[in-house]
Amino acid sequence: MVGERDRLFVALMLAPIFFFLIFFYGYPTLFNLYNSFTDLNLMGLKKGGEFIGFEHYAELLTSRDFFRVLWNTLFWLTAVSVSIRLLLGLLLALLLNSEVLRRYRLTTVSRVLLLVPWATPPIVAVVVWRWLLDGRQGIVNDWLMGLGLIDQPIAFLASIHTVWPALILIIIWNTLPLVTLTFLAALQSVPPELLEAAEMDGAGVFNRFFHVTLPHLMPTVVVMTLLLIFWTFNNFVYVWLATGAGPGLFTNVLATEIYIKGFIDFELGFSSAVGMVMAAMMGVFGLFYFRYVAMREFRDIL
């Protein structure tokens, strides 16, 4: 067990980090919280905003548009894309860890190819995919028409019927390799003797996976799920560069709503209120992460 002197030493070593965290994150958060109670306007920064209390928050809670933005963020941007990445990442990791690729000596090649999307900056990835999915010059439409699957080009990023699947496709292509490689590392840490013992006891492939491999992967799955939620929930780049929150405001999410309200409508006070709601929701995820992941890692110190 760690003694009191060791705990004091750890606390002293961590004190500078907490100071900078409070300075760089605590003060801006409190300043943004104050602005959310004012009618601050981008064109009147020097004048400042007048205190209006909870008017912005009341407007948020009674706005149908805000709940549509919240639905887009929680369901399409976060729940759907995270679920698909977890499933596909696990399946790809199992494929990369299989004997089939080793037998044909394709393990190294497949892993190098997997790194290409991950090494592509998100901005570049979005620009490339916008060209590929373009309704007039996109190569995807050429392929689909060549295969006879469609009769006329589809504006994937301009139609309400295809924009969310296309946007999720871009996100998955760019971020799936990280999930896959994380699960692959976890798969390679499964003790071989456990799998051999299960096989000797008569367990088939599926039984070995669900009763040996999957329980061993669960801590990694939990951590990866929480990290993907963090990275996806507040993401601005993919939605704004791919669709500009359009068509119309059909793909508007919380991150783009903050930008639109603050820098297009000039309503910095309202934008701050949306930001605080978003920060509060992320804080819930943060508490969950600390309770179920970080506490387990630092149990000996605490």
C-alpha positions as a Python dict, from the first residue, in 0.01 Angstrom:
ca = {
    (1, 'M'): (0, 0, 0),
    (2, 'V'): (109, 352, -70),
    (3, 'G'): (197, 554, 241),
    (4, 'E'): (98, 907, 334),
    (5, 'R'): (438, 1047, 235),
    (6, 'D'): (411, 885, -106),
    (7, 'R'): (62, 1031, -154),
    (8, 'L'): (193, 1375, -55),
    (9, 'F'): (482, 1339, -301),
    (10, 'V'): (242, 1242, -583),
    (11, 'A'): (16, 1537, -496),
    (12, 'L'): (308, 1780, -505),
    (13, 'M'): (424, 1645, -841),
    (14, 'L'): (74, 1681, -986),
    (15, 'A'): (11, 2029, -841),
    (16, 'P'): (172, 2222, -1133),
    (17, 'I'): (-35, 2023, -1383),
    (18, 'F'): (-358, 2103, -1201),
    (19, 'F'): (-259, 2470, -1184),
    (20, 'F'): (-217, 2492, -1561),
    (21, 'L'): (-536, 2293, -1619),
    (22, 'I'): (-731, 2537, -1403),
    (23, 'F'): (-564, 2836, -1568),
    (24, 'F'): (-619, 2722, -1926),
    (25, 'Y'): (-954, 2547, -1884),
    (26, 'G'): (-1113, 2662, -1560),
    (27, 'Y'): (-1101, 3037, -1624),
    (28, 'P'): (-1229, 3021, -1986),
    (29, 'T'): (-1511, 2793, -1872),
    (30, 'L'): (-1620, 3033, -1598),
    (31, 'F'): (-1592, 3328, -1838),
    (32, 'N'): (-1804, 3143, -2093),
    (33, 'L'): (-2057, 3058, -1820),
    (34, 'Y'): (-2089, 3426, -1734),
    (35, 'N'): (-2136, 3520, -2099),
    (36, 'S'): (-2417, 3269, -2129),
    (37, 'F'): (-2619, 3482, -1885),
    (38, 'T'): (-2574, 3796, -2097),
    (39, 'D'): (-2689, 3922, -2437),
    (40, 'L'): (-2330, 3964, -2555),
    (41, 'N'): (-2307, 4037, -2928),
    (42, 'L'): (-2004, 3988, -3151),
    (43, 'M'): (-2039, 4344, -3282),
    (44, 'G'): (-2042, 4487, -2931),
    (45, 'L'): (-1751, 4315, -2759),
    (46, 'K'): (-1610, 4638, -2617),
    (47, 'K'): (-1947, 4738, -2479),
    (48, 'G'): (-2007, 4396, -2327),
    (49, 'G'): (-2339, 4226, -2270),
    (50, 'E'): (-2618, 4302, -2027),
    (51, 'F'): (-2715, 4040, -1771),
    (52, 'I'): (-3036, 3863, -1876),
    (53, 'G'): (-3034, 3561, -1644),
    (54, 'F'): (-3150, 3226, -1776),
    (55, 'E'): (-3322, 3358, -2090),
    (56, 'H'): (-3087, 3175, -2327),
    (57, 'Y'): (-3129, 2845, -2143),
    (58, 'A'): (-3508, 2887, -2135),
    (59, 'E'): (-3502, 2947, -2511),
    (60, 'L'): (-3294, 2633, -2561),
    (61, 'L'): (-3535, 2418, -2360),
    (62, 'T'): (-3835, 2543, -2556),
    (63, 'S'): (-3678, 2542, -2903),
    (64, 'R'): (-3769, 2260, -3142),
    (65, 'D'): (-3466, 2348, -3353),
    (66, 'F'): (-3234, 2292, -3057),
    (67, 'F'): (-3379, 1947, -2988),
    (68, 'R'): (-3328, 1859, -3354),
    (69, 'V'): (-2964, 1969, -3321),
    (70, 'L'): (-2936, 1761, -3003),
    (71, 'W'): (-3085, 1459, -3182),
    (72, 'N'): (-2839, 1495, -3469),
    (73, 'T'): (-2550, 1511, -3224),
    (74, 'L'): (-2655, 1224, -2997),
    (75, 'F'): (-2798, 983, -3252),
    (76, 'W'): (-2642, 1037, -3594),
    (77, 'L'): (-2304, 1188, -3514),
    (78, 'T'): (-2231, 993, -3194),
    (79, 'A'): (-2442, 679, -3143),
    (80, 'V'): (-2454, 556, -3503),
    (81, 'S'): (-2096, 637, -3600),
    (82, 'V'): (-1948, 507, -3272),
    (83, 'S'): (-2146, 181, -3289),
    (84, 'I'): (-2044, 113, -3649),
    (85, 'R'): (-1678, 188, -3579),
    (86, 'L'): (-1673, -43, -3278),
    (87, 'L'): (-1832, -328, -3473),
    (88, 'L'): (-1624, -285, -3787),
    (89, 'G'): (-1308, -224, -3585),
    (90, 'L'): (-1354, -551, -3398),
    (91, 'L'): (-1428, -745, -3718),
    (92, 'L'): (-1124, -600, -3896),
    (93, 'A'): (-903, -670, -3593),
    (94, 'L'): (-1017, -1034, -3594),
    (95, 'L'): (-939, -1053, -3967),
    (96, 'L'): (-593, -900, -3924),
    (97, 'N'): (-524, -1140, -3639),
    (98, 'S'): (-646, -1446, -3830),
    (99, 'E'): (-436, -1730, -3966),
    (100, 'V'): (-561, -1666, -4319),
    (101, 'L'): (-359, -1348, -4361),
    (102, 'R'): (-55, -1508, -4200),
    (103, 'R'): (-79, -1805, -4435),
    (104, 'Y'): (-70, -1583, -4744),
    (105, 'R'): (178, -1338, -4587),
    (106, 'L'): (-62, -1045, -4613),
    (107, 'T'): (-45, -934, -4251),
    (108, 'T'): (214, -660, -4299),
    (109, 'V'): (61, -528, -4621),
    (110, 'S'): (-289, -512, -4475),
    (111, 'R'): (-170, -325, -4166),
    (112, 'V'): (23, -73, -4374),
    (113, 'L'): (-283, -11, -4594),
    (114, 'L'): (-489, 35, -4279),
    (115, 'L'): (-261, 320, -4171),
    (116, 'V'): (-331, 526, -4484),
    (117, 'P'): (-674, 661, -4378),
    (118, 'W'): (-549, 720, -4024),
    (119, 'A'): (-246, 917, -4151),
    (120, 'T'): (-471, 1139, -4363),
    (121, 'P'): (-558, 1468, -4188),
    (122, 'P'): (-935, 1510, -4136),
    (123, 'I'): (-945, 1824, -4353),
    (124, 'V'): (-779, 1642, -4643),
    (125, 'A'): (-1004, 1340, -4594),
    (126, 'V'): (-1318, 1554, -4610),
    (127, 'V'): (-1201, 1740, -4921),
    (128, 'V'): (-1118, 1414, -5101),
    (129, 'W'): (-1449, 1253, -5008),
    (130, 'R'): (-1644, 1562, -5115),
    (131, 'W'): (-1487, 1520, -5458),
    (132, 'L'): (-1556, 1146, -5465),
    (133, 'L'): (-1921, 1194, -5366),
    (134, 'D'): (-1984, 1496, -5587),
    (135, 'G'): (-2311, 1474, -5777),
    (136, 'R'): (-2162, 1589, -6109),
    (137, 'Q'): (-1796, 1488, -6113),
    (138, 'G'): (-1776, 1231, -5835),
    (139, 'I'): (-1620, 898, -5918),
    (140, 'V'): (-1859, 714, -5683),
    (141, 'N'): (-2153, 809, -5904),
    (142, 'D'): (-1958, 693, -6211),
    (143, 'W'): (-1899, 354, -6051),
    (144, 'L'): (-2259, 310, -5939),
    (145, 'M'): (-2395, 409, -6279),
    (146, 'G'): (-2142, 181, -6450),
    (147, 'L'): (-2263, -111, -6237),
    (148, 'G'): (-2624, -23, -6318),
    (149, 'L'): (-2716, 39, -5955),
    (150, 'I'): (-2842, 393, -6020),
    (151, 'D'): (-2987, 566, -6327),
    (152, 'Q'): (-2875, 922, -6252),
    (153, 'P'): (-2609, 1084, -6030),
    (154, 'I'): (-2685, 1135, -5662),
    (155, 'A'): (-2577, 1445, -5472),
    (156, 'F'): (-2482, 1246, -5163),
    (157, 'L'): (-2391, 1547, -4947),
    (158, 'A'): (-2681, 1765, -5066),
    (159, 'S'): (-2976, 1528, -5024),
    (160, 'I'): (-3147, 1474, -4689),
    (161, 'H'): (-3183, 1105, -4775),
    (162, 'T'): (-2811, 1039, -4820),
    (163, 'V'): (-2624, 1315, -4636),
    (164, 'W'): (-2599, 1147, -4296),
    (165, 'P'): (-2488, 805, -4432),
    (166, 'A'): (-2230, 985, -4650),
    (167, 'L'): (-2107, 1195, -4358),
    (168, 'I'): (-2079, 890, -4134),
    (169, 'L'): (-1888, 712, -4411),
    (170, 'I'): (-1628, 990, -4412),
    (171, 'I'): (-1591, 976, -4034),
    (172, 'I'): (-1559, 598, -4034),
    (173, 'W'): (-1302, 590, -4315),
    (174, 'N'): (-1078, 843, -4140),
    (175, 'T'): (-1100, 710, -3781),
    (176, 'L'): (-1166, 336, -3810),
    (177, 'P'): (-795, 237, -3828),
    (178, 'L'): (-733, 365, -3474),
    (179, 'V'): (-1016, 149, -3340),
    (180, 'T'): (-897, -151, -3539),
    (181, 'L'): (-535, -125, -3426),
    (182, 'T'): (-643, -81, -3064),
    (183, 'F'): (-855, -394, -3076),
    (184, 'L'): (-577, -577, -3262),
    (185, 'A'): (-332, -498, -2982),
    (186, 'A'): (-584, -624, -2727),
    (187, 'L'): (-641, -943, -2926),
    (188, 'Q'): (-270, -1016, -2935),
    (189, 'S'): (-255, -985, -2556),
    (190, 'V'): (-505, -1267, -2502),
    (191, 'P'): (-310, -1553, -2334),
    (192, 'P'): (-278, -1834, -2594),
    (193, 'E'): (-299, -2096, -2321),
    (194, 'L'): (-654, -1990, -2240),
    (195, 'L'): (-762, -2040, -2601),
    (196, 'E'): (-579, -2374, -2617),
    (197, 'A'): (-742, -2491, -2295),
    (198, 'A'): (-1087, -2394, -2423),
    (199, 'E'): (-1021, -2576, -2751),
    (200, 'M'): (-910, -2888, -2564),
    (201, 'D'): (-1235, -2873, -2365),
    (202, 'G'): (-1428, -2890, -2691),
    (203, 'A'): (-1517, -2522, -2732),
    (204, 'G'): (-1575, -2417, -3092),
    (205, 'V'): (-1465, -2095, -3259),
    (206, 'F'): (-1770, -1896, -3149),
    (207, 'N'): (-1762, -2030, -2794),
    (208, 'R'): (-1393, -1943, -2763),
    (209, 'F'): (-1463, -1592, -2888),
    (210, 'F'): (-1764, -1519, -2665),
    (211, 'H'): (-1634, -1692, -2349),
    (212, 'V'): (-1258, -1628, -2369),
    (213, 'T'): (-1164, -1356, -2617),
    (214, 'L'): (-1453, -1112, -2570),
    (215, 'P'): (-1433, -1099, -2187),
    (216, 'H'): (-1062, -1025, -2221),
    (217, 'L'): (-1141, -743, -2467),
    (218, 'M'): (-1417, -580, -2261),
    (219, 'P'): (-1192, -329, -2074),
    (220, 'T'): (-1053, -216, -2411),
    (221, 'V'): (-1403, -196, -2559),
    (222, 'V'): (-1524, 22, -2270),
    (223, 'V'): (-1228, 259, -2294),
    (224, 'M'): (-1251, 278, -2673),
    (225, 'T'): (-1624, 348, -2656),
    (226, 'L'): (-1577, 635, -2412),
    (227, 'L'): (-1289, 784, -2610),
    (228, 'L'): (-1486, 767, -2935),
    (229, 'I'): (-1778, 941, -2767),
    (230, 'F'): (-1544, 1218, -2646),
    (231, 'W'): (-1383, 1263, -2988),
    (232, 'T'): (-1707, 1244, -3187),
    (233, 'F'): (-1961, 1429, -2972),
    (234, 'N'): (-1785, 1765, -2991),
    (235, 'N'): (-1637, 1726, -3340),
    (236, 'F'): (-1672, 2027, -3567),
    (237, 'V'): (-1446, 1956, -3864),
    (238, 'Y'): (-1629, 1670, -4038),
    (239, 'V'): (-1977, 1821, -4035),
    (240, 'W'): (-1878, 2178, -4116),
    (241, 'L'): (-1633, 2101, -4397),
    (242, 'A'): (-1846, 1827, -4551),
    (243, 'T'): (-2191, 1988, -4544),
    (244, 'G'): (-2169, 2327, -4370),
    (245, 'A'): (-2446, 2189, -4142),
    (246, 'G'): (-2664, 2155, -4453),
    (247, 'P'): (-2854, 2098, -4664),
    (248, 'G'): (-3019, 2392, -4494),
    (249, 'L'): (-2949, 2305, -4131),
    (250, 'F'): (-3037, 1937, -4169),
    (251, 'T'): (-2700, 1813, -4033),
    (252, 'N'): (-2653, 2089, -3778),
    (253, 'V'): (-2496, 1955, -3455),
    (254, 'L'): (-2398, 2119, -3127),
    (255, 'A'): (-2046, 2210, -3238),
    (256, 'T'): (-2167, 2376, -3559),
    (257, 'E'): (-2456, 2540, -3373),
    (258, 'I'): (-2206, 2713, -3145),
    (259, 'Y'): (-2016, 2844, -3447),
    (260, 'I'): (-2329, 2954, -3634),
    (261, 'K'): (-2480, 3136, -3338),
    (262, 'G'): (-2154, 3300, -3238),
    (263, 'F'): (-1985, 3394, -3566),
    (264, 'I'): (-2266, 3404, -3823),
    (265, 'D'): (-2560, 3530, -3615),
    (266, 'F'): (-2321, 3724, -3386),
    (267, 'E'): (-2510, 3601, -3075),
    (268, 'L'): (-2213, 3521, -2851),
    (269, 'G'): (-2428, 3501, -2538),
    (270, 'F'): (-2656, 3240, -2690),
    (271, 'S'): (-2356, 3060, -2837),
    (272, 'S'): (-2201, 3047, -2488),
    (273, 'A'): (-2520, 2892, -2350),
    (274, 'V'): (-2509, 2618, -2614),
    (275, 'G'): (-2143, 2563, -2530),
    (276, 'M'): (-2219, 2526, -2160),
    (277, 'V'): (-2493, 2271, -2232),
    (278, 'M'): (-2247, 2080, -2446),
    (279, 'A'): (-1977, 2102, -2177),
    (280, 'A'): (-2221, 1975, -1913),
    (281, 'M'): (-2309, 1673, -2125),
    (282, 'M'): (-1942, 1600, -2185),
    (283, 'G'): (-1885, 1637, -1812),
    (284, 'V'): (-2125, 1348, -1751),
    (285, 'F'): (-1919, 1130, -1985),
    (286, 'G'): (-1605, 1250, -1807),
    (287, 'L'): (-1737, 1145, -1468),
    (288, 'F'): (-1831, 807, -1608),
    (289, 'Y'): (-1483, 766, -1754),
    (290, 'F'): (-1316, 865, -1427),
    (291, 'R'): (-1539, 637, -1220),
    (292, 'Y'): (-1505, 323, -1431),
    (293, 'V'): (-1164, 362, -1592),
    (294, 'A'): (-931, 611, -1426),
    (295, 'M'): (-1018, 504, -1070),
    (296, 'R'): (-916, 150, -1157),
    (297, 'E'): (-583, 270, -1297),
    (298, 'F'): (-497, 488, -996),
    (299, 'R'): (-645, 269, -724),
    (300, 'D'): (-307, 198, -565),
    (301, 'I'): (-223, 570, -546),
    (302, 'L'): (-561, 678, -413),
}
